[in-house]
Short mmCIF file of C-alpha atoms and ligand atoms in Angstrom, two decimals:
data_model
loop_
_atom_site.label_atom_id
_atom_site.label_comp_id
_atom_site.label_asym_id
_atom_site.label_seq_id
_atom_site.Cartn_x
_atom_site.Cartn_y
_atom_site.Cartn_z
CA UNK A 17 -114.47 154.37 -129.19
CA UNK A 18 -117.71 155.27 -131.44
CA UNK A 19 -119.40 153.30 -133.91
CA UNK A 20 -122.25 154.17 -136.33
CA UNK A 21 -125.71 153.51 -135.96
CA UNK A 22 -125.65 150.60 -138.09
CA UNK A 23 -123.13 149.19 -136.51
CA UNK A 24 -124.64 149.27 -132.93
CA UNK A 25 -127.73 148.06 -134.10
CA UNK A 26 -126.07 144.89 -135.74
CA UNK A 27 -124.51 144.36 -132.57
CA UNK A 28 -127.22 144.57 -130.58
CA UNK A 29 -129.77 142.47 -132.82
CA UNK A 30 -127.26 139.41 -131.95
CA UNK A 31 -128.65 140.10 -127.90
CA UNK A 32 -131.97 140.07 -129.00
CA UNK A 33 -132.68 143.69 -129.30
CA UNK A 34 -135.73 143.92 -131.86
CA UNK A 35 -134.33 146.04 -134.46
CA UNK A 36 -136.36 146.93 -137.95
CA UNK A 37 -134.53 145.36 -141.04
CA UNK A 38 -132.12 147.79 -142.79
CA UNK A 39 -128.82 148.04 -144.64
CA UNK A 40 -126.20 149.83 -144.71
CA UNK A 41 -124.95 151.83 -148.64
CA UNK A 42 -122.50 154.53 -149.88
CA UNK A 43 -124.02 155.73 -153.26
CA UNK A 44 -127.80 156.69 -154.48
CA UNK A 45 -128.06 153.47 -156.66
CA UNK A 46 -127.27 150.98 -153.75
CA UNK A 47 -129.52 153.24 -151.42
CA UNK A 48 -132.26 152.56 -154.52
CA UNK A 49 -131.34 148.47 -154.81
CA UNK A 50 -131.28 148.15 -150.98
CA UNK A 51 -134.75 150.00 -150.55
CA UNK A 52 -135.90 147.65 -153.47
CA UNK A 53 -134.73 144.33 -151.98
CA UNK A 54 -136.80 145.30 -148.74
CA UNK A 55 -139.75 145.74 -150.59
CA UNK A 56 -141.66 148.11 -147.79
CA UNK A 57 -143.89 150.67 -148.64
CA UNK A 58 -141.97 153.17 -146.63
CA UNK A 59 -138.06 153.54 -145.95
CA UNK A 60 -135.78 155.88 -143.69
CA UNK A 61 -132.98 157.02 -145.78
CA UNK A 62 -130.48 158.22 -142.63
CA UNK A 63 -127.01 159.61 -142.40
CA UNK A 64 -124.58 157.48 -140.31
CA UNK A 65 -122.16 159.71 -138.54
CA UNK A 66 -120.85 159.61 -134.80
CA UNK A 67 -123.26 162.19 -134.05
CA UNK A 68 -126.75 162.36 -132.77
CA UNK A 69 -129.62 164.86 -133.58
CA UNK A 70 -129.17 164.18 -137.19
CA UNK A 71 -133.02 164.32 -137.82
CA UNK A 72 -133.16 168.03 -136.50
CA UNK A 73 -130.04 168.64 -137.93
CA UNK A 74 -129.46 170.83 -141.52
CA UNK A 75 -127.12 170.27 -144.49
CA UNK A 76 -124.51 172.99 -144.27
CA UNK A 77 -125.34 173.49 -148.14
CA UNK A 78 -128.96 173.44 -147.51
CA UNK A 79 -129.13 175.66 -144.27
CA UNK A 80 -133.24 175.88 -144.20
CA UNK A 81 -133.66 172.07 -146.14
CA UNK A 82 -134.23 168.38 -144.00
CA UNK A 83 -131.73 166.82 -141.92
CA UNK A 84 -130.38 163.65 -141.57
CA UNK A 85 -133.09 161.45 -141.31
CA UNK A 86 -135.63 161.35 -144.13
CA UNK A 87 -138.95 159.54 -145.31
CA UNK A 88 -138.71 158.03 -148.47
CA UNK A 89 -141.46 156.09 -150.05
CA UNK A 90 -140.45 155.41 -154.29
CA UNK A 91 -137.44 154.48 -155.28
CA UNK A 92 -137.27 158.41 -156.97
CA UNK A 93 -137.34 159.67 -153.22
CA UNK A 94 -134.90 157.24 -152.27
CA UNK A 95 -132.28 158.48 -154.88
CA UNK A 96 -133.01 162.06 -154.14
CA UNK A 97 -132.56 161.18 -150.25
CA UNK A 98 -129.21 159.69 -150.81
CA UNK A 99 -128.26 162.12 -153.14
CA UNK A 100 -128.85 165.50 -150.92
CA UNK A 101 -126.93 163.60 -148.57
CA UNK A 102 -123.68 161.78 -148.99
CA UNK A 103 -120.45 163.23 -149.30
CA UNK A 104 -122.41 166.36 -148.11
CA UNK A 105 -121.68 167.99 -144.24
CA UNK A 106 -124.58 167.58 -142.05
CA UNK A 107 -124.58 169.91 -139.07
CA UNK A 108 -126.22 168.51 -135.80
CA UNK A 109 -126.16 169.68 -132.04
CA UNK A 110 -123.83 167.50 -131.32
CA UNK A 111 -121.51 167.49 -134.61
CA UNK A 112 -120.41 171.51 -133.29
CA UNK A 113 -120.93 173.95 -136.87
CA UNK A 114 -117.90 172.26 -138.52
CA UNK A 115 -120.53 169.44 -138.87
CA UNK A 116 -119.23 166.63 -140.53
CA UNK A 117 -119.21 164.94 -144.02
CA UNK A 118 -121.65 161.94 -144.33
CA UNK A 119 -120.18 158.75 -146.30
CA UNK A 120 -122.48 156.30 -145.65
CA UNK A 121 -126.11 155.67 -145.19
CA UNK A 122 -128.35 153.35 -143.53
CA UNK A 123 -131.50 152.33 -145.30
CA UNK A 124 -134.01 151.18 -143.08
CA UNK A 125 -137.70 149.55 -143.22
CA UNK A 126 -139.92 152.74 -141.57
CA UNK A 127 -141.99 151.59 -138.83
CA UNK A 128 -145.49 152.63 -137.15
CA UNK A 129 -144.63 154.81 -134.19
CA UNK A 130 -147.12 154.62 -130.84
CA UNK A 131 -144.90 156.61 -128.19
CA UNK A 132 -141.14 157.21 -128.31
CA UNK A 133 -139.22 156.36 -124.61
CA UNK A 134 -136.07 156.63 -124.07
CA UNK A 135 -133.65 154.06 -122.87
CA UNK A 136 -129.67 153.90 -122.27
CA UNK A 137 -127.36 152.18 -120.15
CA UNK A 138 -124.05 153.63 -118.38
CA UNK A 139 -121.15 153.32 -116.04
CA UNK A 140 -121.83 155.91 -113.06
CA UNK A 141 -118.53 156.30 -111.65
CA UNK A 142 -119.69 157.72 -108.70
CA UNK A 143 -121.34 154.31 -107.44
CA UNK A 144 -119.07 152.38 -109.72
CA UNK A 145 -122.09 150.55 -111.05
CA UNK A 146 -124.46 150.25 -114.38
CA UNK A 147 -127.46 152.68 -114.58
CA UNK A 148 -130.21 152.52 -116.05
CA UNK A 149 -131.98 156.29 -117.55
CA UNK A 150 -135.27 155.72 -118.94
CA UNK A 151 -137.99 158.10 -119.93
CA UNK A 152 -141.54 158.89 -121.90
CA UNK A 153 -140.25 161.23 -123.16
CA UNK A 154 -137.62 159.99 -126.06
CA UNK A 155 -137.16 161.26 -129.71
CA UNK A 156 -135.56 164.34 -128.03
CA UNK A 157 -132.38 165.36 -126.59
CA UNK A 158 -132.47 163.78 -123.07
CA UNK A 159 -130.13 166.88 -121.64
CA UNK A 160 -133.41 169.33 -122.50
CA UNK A 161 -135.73 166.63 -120.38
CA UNK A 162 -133.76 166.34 -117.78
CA UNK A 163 -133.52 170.30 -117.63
CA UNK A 164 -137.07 171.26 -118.01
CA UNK A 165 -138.90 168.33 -116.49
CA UNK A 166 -136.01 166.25 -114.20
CA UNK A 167 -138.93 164.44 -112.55
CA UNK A 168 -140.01 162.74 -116.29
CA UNK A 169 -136.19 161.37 -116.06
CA UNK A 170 -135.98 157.65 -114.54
CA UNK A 171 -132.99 155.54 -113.12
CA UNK A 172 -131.91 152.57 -111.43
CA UNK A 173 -128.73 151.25 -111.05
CA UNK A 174 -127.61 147.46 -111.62
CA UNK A 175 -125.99 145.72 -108.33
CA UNK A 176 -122.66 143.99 -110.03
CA UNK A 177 -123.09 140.71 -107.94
CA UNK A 178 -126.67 140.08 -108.97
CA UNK A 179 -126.74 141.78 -112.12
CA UNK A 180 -130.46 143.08 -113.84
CA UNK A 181 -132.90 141.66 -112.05
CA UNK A 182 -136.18 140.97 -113.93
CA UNK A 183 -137.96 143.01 -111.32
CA UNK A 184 -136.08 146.10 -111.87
CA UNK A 185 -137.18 145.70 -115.74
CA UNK A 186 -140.82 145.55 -115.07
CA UNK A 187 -141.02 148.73 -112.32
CA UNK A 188 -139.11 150.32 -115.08
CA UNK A 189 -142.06 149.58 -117.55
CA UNK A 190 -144.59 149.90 -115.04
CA UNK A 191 -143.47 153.46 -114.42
CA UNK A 192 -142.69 153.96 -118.03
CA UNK A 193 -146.33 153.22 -118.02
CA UNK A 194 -146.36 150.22 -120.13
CA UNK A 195 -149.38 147.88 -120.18
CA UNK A 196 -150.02 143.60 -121.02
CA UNK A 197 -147.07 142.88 -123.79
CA UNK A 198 -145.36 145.84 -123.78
CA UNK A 199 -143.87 145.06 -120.29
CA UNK A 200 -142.74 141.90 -121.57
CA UNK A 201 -141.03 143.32 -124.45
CA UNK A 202 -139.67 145.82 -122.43
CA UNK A 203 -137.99 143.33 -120.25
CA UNK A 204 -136.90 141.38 -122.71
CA UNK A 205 -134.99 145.08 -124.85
CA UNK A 206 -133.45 145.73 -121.13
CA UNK A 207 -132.10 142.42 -120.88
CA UNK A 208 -130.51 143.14 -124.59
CA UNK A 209 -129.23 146.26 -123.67
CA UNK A 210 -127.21 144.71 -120.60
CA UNK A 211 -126.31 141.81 -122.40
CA UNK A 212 -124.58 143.87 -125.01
CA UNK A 213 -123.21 146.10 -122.56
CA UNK A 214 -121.45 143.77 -119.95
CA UNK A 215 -120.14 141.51 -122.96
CA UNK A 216 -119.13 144.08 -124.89
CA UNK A 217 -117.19 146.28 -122.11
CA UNK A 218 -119.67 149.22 -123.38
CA UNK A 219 -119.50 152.41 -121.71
CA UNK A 220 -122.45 153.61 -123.35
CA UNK A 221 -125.62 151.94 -125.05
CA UNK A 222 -128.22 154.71 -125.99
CA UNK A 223 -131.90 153.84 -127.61
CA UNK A 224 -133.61 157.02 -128.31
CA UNK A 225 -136.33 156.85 -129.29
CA UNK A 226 -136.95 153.00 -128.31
CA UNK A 227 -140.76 153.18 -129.54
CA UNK A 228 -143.67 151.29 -128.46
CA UNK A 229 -145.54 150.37 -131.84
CA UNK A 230 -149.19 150.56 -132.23
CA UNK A 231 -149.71 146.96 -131.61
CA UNK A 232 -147.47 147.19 -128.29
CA UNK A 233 -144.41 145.89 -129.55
CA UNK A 234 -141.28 147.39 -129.12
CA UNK A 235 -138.45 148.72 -131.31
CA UNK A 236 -135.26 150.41 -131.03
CA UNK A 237 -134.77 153.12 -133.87
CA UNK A 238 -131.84 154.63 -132.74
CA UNK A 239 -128.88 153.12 -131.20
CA UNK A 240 -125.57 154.49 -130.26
CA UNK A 241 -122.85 152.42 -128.49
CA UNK A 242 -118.90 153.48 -126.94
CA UNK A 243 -117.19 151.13 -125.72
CA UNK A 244 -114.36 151.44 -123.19
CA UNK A 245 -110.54 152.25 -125.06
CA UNK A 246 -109.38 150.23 -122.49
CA UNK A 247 -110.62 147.19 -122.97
CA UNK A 248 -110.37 147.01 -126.58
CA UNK A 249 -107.82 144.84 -126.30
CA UNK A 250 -110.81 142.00 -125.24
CA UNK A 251 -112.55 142.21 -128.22
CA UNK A 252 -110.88 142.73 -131.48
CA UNK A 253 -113.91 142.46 -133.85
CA UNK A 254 -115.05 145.55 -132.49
CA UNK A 255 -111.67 147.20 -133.66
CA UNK A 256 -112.21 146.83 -136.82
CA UNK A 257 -115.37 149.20 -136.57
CA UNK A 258 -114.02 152.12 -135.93
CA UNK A 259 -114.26 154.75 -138.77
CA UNK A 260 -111.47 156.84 -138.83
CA UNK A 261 -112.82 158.88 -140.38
CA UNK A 262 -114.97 160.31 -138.01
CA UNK A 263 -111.90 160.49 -135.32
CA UNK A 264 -109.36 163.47 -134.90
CA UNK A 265 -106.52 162.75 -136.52
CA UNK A 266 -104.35 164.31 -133.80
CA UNK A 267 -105.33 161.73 -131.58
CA UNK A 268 -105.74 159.00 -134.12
CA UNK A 269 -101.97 160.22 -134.86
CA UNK A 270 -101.54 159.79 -131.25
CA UNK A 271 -102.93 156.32 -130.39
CA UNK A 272 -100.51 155.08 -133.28
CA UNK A 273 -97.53 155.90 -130.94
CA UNK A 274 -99.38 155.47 -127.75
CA UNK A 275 -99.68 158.49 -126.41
CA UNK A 276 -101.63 160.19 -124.08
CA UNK A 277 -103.63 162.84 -126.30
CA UNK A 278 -106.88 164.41 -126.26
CA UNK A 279 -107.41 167.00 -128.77
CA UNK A 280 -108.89 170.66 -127.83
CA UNK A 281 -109.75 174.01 -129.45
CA UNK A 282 -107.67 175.90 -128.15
CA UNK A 283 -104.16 177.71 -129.56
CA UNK A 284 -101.63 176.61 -127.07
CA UNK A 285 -100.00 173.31 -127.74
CA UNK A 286 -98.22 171.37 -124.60
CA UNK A 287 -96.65 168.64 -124.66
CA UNK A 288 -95.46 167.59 -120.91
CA UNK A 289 -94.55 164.38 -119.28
CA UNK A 290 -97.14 162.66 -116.35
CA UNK A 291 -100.94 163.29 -116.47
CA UNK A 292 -100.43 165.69 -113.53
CA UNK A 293 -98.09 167.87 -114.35
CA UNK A 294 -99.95 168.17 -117.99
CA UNK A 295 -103.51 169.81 -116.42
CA UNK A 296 -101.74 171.89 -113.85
CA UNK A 297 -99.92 173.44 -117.36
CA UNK A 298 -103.55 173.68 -119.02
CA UNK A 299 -104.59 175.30 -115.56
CA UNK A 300 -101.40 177.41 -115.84
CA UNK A 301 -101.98 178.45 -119.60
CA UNK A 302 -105.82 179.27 -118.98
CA UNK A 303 -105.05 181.43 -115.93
CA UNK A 304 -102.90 183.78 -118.54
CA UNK A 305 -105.89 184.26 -121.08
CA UNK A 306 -105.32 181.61 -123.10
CA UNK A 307 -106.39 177.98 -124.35
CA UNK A 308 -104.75 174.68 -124.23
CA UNK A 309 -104.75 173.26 -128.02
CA UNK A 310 -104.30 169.45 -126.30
CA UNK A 311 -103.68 167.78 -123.51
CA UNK A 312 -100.57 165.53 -124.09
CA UNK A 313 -98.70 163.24 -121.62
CA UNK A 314 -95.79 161.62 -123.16
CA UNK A 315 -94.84 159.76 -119.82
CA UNK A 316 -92.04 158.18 -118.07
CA UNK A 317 -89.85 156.25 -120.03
CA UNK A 318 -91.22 157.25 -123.64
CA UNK A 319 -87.80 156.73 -126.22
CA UNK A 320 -86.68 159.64 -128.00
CA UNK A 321 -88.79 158.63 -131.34
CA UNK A 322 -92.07 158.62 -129.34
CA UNK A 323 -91.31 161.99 -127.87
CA UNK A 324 -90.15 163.31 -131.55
CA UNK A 325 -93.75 161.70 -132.33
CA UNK A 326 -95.61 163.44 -129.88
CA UNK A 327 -93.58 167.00 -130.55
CA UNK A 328 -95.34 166.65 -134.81
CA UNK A 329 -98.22 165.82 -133.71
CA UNK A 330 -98.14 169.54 -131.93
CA UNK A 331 -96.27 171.23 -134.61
CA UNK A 332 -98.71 169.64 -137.48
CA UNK A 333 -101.90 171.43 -135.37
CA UNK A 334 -102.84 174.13 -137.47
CA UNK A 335 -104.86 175.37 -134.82
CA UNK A 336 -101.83 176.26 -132.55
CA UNK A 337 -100.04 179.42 -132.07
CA UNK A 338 -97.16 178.57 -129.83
CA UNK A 339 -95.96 175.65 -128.23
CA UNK A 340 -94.93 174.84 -124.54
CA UNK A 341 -93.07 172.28 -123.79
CA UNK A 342 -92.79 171.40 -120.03
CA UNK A 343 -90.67 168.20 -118.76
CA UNK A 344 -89.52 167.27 -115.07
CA UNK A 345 -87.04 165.27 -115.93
CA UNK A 346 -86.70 161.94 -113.80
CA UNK A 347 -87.30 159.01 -115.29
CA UNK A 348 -87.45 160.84 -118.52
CA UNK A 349 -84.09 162.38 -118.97
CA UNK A 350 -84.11 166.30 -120.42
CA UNK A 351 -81.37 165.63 -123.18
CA UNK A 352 -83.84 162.81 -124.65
CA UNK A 353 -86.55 165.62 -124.96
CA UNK A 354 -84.38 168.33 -126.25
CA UNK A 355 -82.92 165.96 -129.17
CA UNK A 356 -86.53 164.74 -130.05
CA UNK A 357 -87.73 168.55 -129.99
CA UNK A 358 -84.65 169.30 -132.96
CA UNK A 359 -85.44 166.26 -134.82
CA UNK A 360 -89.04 166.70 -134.98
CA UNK A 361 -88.65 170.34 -135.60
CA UNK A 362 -85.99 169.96 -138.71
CA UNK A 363 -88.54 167.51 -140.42
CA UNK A 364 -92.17 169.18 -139.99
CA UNK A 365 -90.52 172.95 -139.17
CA UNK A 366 -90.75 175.46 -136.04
CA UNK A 367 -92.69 178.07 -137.38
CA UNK A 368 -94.74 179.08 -133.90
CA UNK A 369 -93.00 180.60 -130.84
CA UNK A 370 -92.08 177.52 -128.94
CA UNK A 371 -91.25 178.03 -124.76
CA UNK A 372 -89.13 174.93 -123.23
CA UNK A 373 -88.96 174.41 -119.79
CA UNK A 374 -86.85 172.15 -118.60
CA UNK A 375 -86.11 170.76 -114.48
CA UNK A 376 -84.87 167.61 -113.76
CA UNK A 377 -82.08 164.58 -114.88
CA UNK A 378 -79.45 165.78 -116.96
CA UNK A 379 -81.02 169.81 -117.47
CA UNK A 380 -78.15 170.76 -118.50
CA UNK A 381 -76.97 168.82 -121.12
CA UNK A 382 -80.62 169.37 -122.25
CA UNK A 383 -80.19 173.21 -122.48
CA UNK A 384 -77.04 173.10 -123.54
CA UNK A 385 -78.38 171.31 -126.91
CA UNK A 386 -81.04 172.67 -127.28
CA UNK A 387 -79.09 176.16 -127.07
CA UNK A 388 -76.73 175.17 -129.88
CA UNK A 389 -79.62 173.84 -132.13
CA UNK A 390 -80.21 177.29 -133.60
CA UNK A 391 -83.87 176.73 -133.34
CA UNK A 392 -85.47 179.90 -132.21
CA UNK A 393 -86.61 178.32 -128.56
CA UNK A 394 -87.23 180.19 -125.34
CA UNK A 395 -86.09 178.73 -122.13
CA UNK A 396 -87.97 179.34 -118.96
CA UNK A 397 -87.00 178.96 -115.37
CA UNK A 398 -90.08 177.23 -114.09
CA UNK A 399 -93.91 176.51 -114.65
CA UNK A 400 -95.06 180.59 -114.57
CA UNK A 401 -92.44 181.68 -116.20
CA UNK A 402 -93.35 179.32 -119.44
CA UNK A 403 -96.71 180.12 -119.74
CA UNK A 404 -96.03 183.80 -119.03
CA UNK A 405 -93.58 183.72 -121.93
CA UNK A 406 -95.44 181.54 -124.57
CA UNK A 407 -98.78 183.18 -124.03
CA UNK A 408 -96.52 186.97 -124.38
CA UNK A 409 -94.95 185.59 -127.75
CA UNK A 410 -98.36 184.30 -129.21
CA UNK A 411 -99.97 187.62 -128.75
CA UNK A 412 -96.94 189.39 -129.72
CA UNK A 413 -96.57 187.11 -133.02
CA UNK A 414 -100.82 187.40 -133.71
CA UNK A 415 -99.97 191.78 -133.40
CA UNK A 416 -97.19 191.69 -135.88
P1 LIG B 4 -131.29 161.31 -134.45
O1 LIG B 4 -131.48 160.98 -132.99
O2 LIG B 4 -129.86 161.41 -134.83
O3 LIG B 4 -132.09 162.49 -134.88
P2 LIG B 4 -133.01 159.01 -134.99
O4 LIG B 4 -132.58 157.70 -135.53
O5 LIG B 4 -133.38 159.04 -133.56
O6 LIG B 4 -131.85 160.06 -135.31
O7 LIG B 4 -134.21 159.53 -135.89
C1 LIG B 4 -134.94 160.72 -135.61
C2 LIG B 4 -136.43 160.44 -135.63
O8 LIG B 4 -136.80 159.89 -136.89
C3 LIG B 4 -136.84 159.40 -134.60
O9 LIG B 4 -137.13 160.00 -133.36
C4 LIG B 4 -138.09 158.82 -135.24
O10 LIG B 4 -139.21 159.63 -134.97
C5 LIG B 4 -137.80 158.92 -136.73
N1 LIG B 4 -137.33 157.60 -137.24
C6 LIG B 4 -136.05 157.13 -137.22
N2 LIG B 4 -135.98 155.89 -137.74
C7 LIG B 4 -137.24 155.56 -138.12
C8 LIG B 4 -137.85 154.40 -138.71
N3 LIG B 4 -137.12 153.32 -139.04
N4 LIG B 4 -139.19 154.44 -138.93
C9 LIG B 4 -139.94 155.52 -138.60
N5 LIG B 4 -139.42 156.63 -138.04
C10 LIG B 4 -138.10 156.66 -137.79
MG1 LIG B 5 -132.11 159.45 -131.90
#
């Protein structure tokens, strides 16, 4: 799960990350109060989506105007800031061209900026441990430093049974090439970061740019946190940050009736049962020319209404063509599937080609009904044949 920049930064101020005062609005006049109550001479008006690159980013309205991130020093720029902004679609790197609609904006104090590093924290899976990425070079996309100049790109990973170690923080800084305070505060914003992250069950902490003030202090400007789905469960204040509205609702649909769904772009919907079985049919589907539109796993021993659940969540897609369905029936049992495919199918409609294959604990009786549904379905024999047949009736149905 994502949270907003706000959000992580409130989080993180509580482990003693040095964060500049801001607050958080929706319209133009609380964006003017909340500037006013700070009484700065110069705030950052900046658009909180679950997407980075916002200051480089455009306004799909405004294709040539500022991004996400503006300057702001009277209350008259404040309003205009807030205005060109909200309920308007910023486009970022990161947010694809669909971009995505901004709803709420953090107002913050603007600081005095020295040099902008870059910090973050997270899980390497190879090693199965916390790493550390730091860098001089922050304010930019880390993936373009670590492609042009790799050898400006630091790490260091965090042993679990000793956890940071003070001396890791201060080669970090020394090689950051910090000097007298700035190696203390940098110690001190590492130890916040891993704080966070171990309590928290993070998966990601990002600080880009974390910038060393002219007086050597140092602030974090940005901050983005995920934190691992699975462990949600741990910490249920930080449920009640997600925005849904910045999640897919196919897979916000999804998690409702926990399922295994990850939305994609492509046309094919699937809806299969074990994790297996579901990429070797996004394998199969892209090795005929086409694109899986999800991955979905409705697993062993889902009941009849979860499967029905998982079947609208397919059919609802606008982005999909066709629809295959492929089941080995053996803890799952194929007549379960085949009713849940005609309920779901009377209530939202069947109006792509839809390819079932079926193998497995009571096929027959499966078939059988799903043959005297008088849904327009087409059987196939085994994994091939399906995605032979749905990715043939797609392209037939897109020539007609
Ligand atoms: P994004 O990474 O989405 O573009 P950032 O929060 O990193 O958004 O802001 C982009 C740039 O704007 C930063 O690299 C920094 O130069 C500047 N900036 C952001 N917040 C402040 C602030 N409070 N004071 C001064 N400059 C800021
Ligand atoms: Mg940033």
């Amino acid at each position: 799960m994502n949270i907003h920049e706000y959000q992580a930064k409130t989080l993180l101020r509580r482990f003693g990350m040095p964060i500049p005062e801001g607050r958080v609005v929706r319209s133009p006049d609380e964006a003017v109060s909340a500037a006013r109550a700070m009484a700065v001479p110069l705030v950052v008006v900046k658009a909180q989506i679950h997407a980075g690159g916002r200051g480089a980013g455009h306004f799909a309205h405004d294709p040539a105007g500022k991004g996400g991130v503006r300057l702001a020093r009277t209350p008259d720029e404040v309003e205009q800031a807030a205005g060109a902004m909200l309920d308007h679609t910023l486009v970022t790197r990161q947010t694809g061209p669909a971009g995505r609609v901004v709803r709420r904006l953090y107002i913050e104090a603007g600081c005095d900026i020295g040099r902008e590093l870059y910090l973050s924290l997270l899980v390497d899976r190879a090693t199965g441990r916390i790493v550390i990425v730091a860098s001089q070079d922050g304010g930019m996309a880390i993936e373009d430093v670590a492609e042009a100049t790799p050898e400006r790109i630091l790490k260091d990973s965090i042993d679990p049974s000793v956890g940071l170690a003070d001396y890791q923080a201060r080669n970090l800084a020394a090689r950051l090439d910090l000097h007298g305070r700035s190696i203390r505060a940098f110690t001190a914003v590492l130890r916040a970061a891993y704080d966070a992250f171990v309590a928290l069950d993070a998966s990601v902490v990002e600080i880009n740019p974390l910038v060393v003030t002219p007086a050597g202090g140092l602030l974090a400007l940005d901050a983005k946190m995920s934190f691992d789905d699975n462990a949600l469960f741990r910490h249920p204040e930080l449920e009640e940050l997600r925005d849904e509205n910045e999640e897919d609702p196919r897979e916000r649909e999804a998690a409702r009736h926990g399922l295994a769904y990850v939305g994609l772009d492509g046309t094919i919907g699937c809806m299969v049962n074990g994790a297996g079985l579901a990429m070797a049919t996004m394998d199969i589907i892209k090795m005929e020319g086409e694109e899986p539109a999800n991955f979905l796993d409705v697993g062993g021993g889902a009941t009849q209404e979860r499967v029905a659940a998982a079947f609208r969540i397919v059919l609802s897609d606008r982005k999909v063509r066709g629809i295959l369905v492929n089941i080995f029936g053996g803890i799952m049992r194929c007549d379960i599937i085949a009713e849940a495919i005609i309920a779901a199918s009377h209530e939202t409609g069947l109006h792509v080609p839809l390819v079932v294959r079926l193998a497995g604990t009571n096929v027959e009786l499966g078939q059988d009904i799903l043959s005297k549904s008088g849904l327009r379905i087409i059987p196939a024999d085994d994994l091939a044949d399906a995605a032979r047949k749905i990715v043939a009736a797609v392209r037939e149905e897109g020539a007609a």
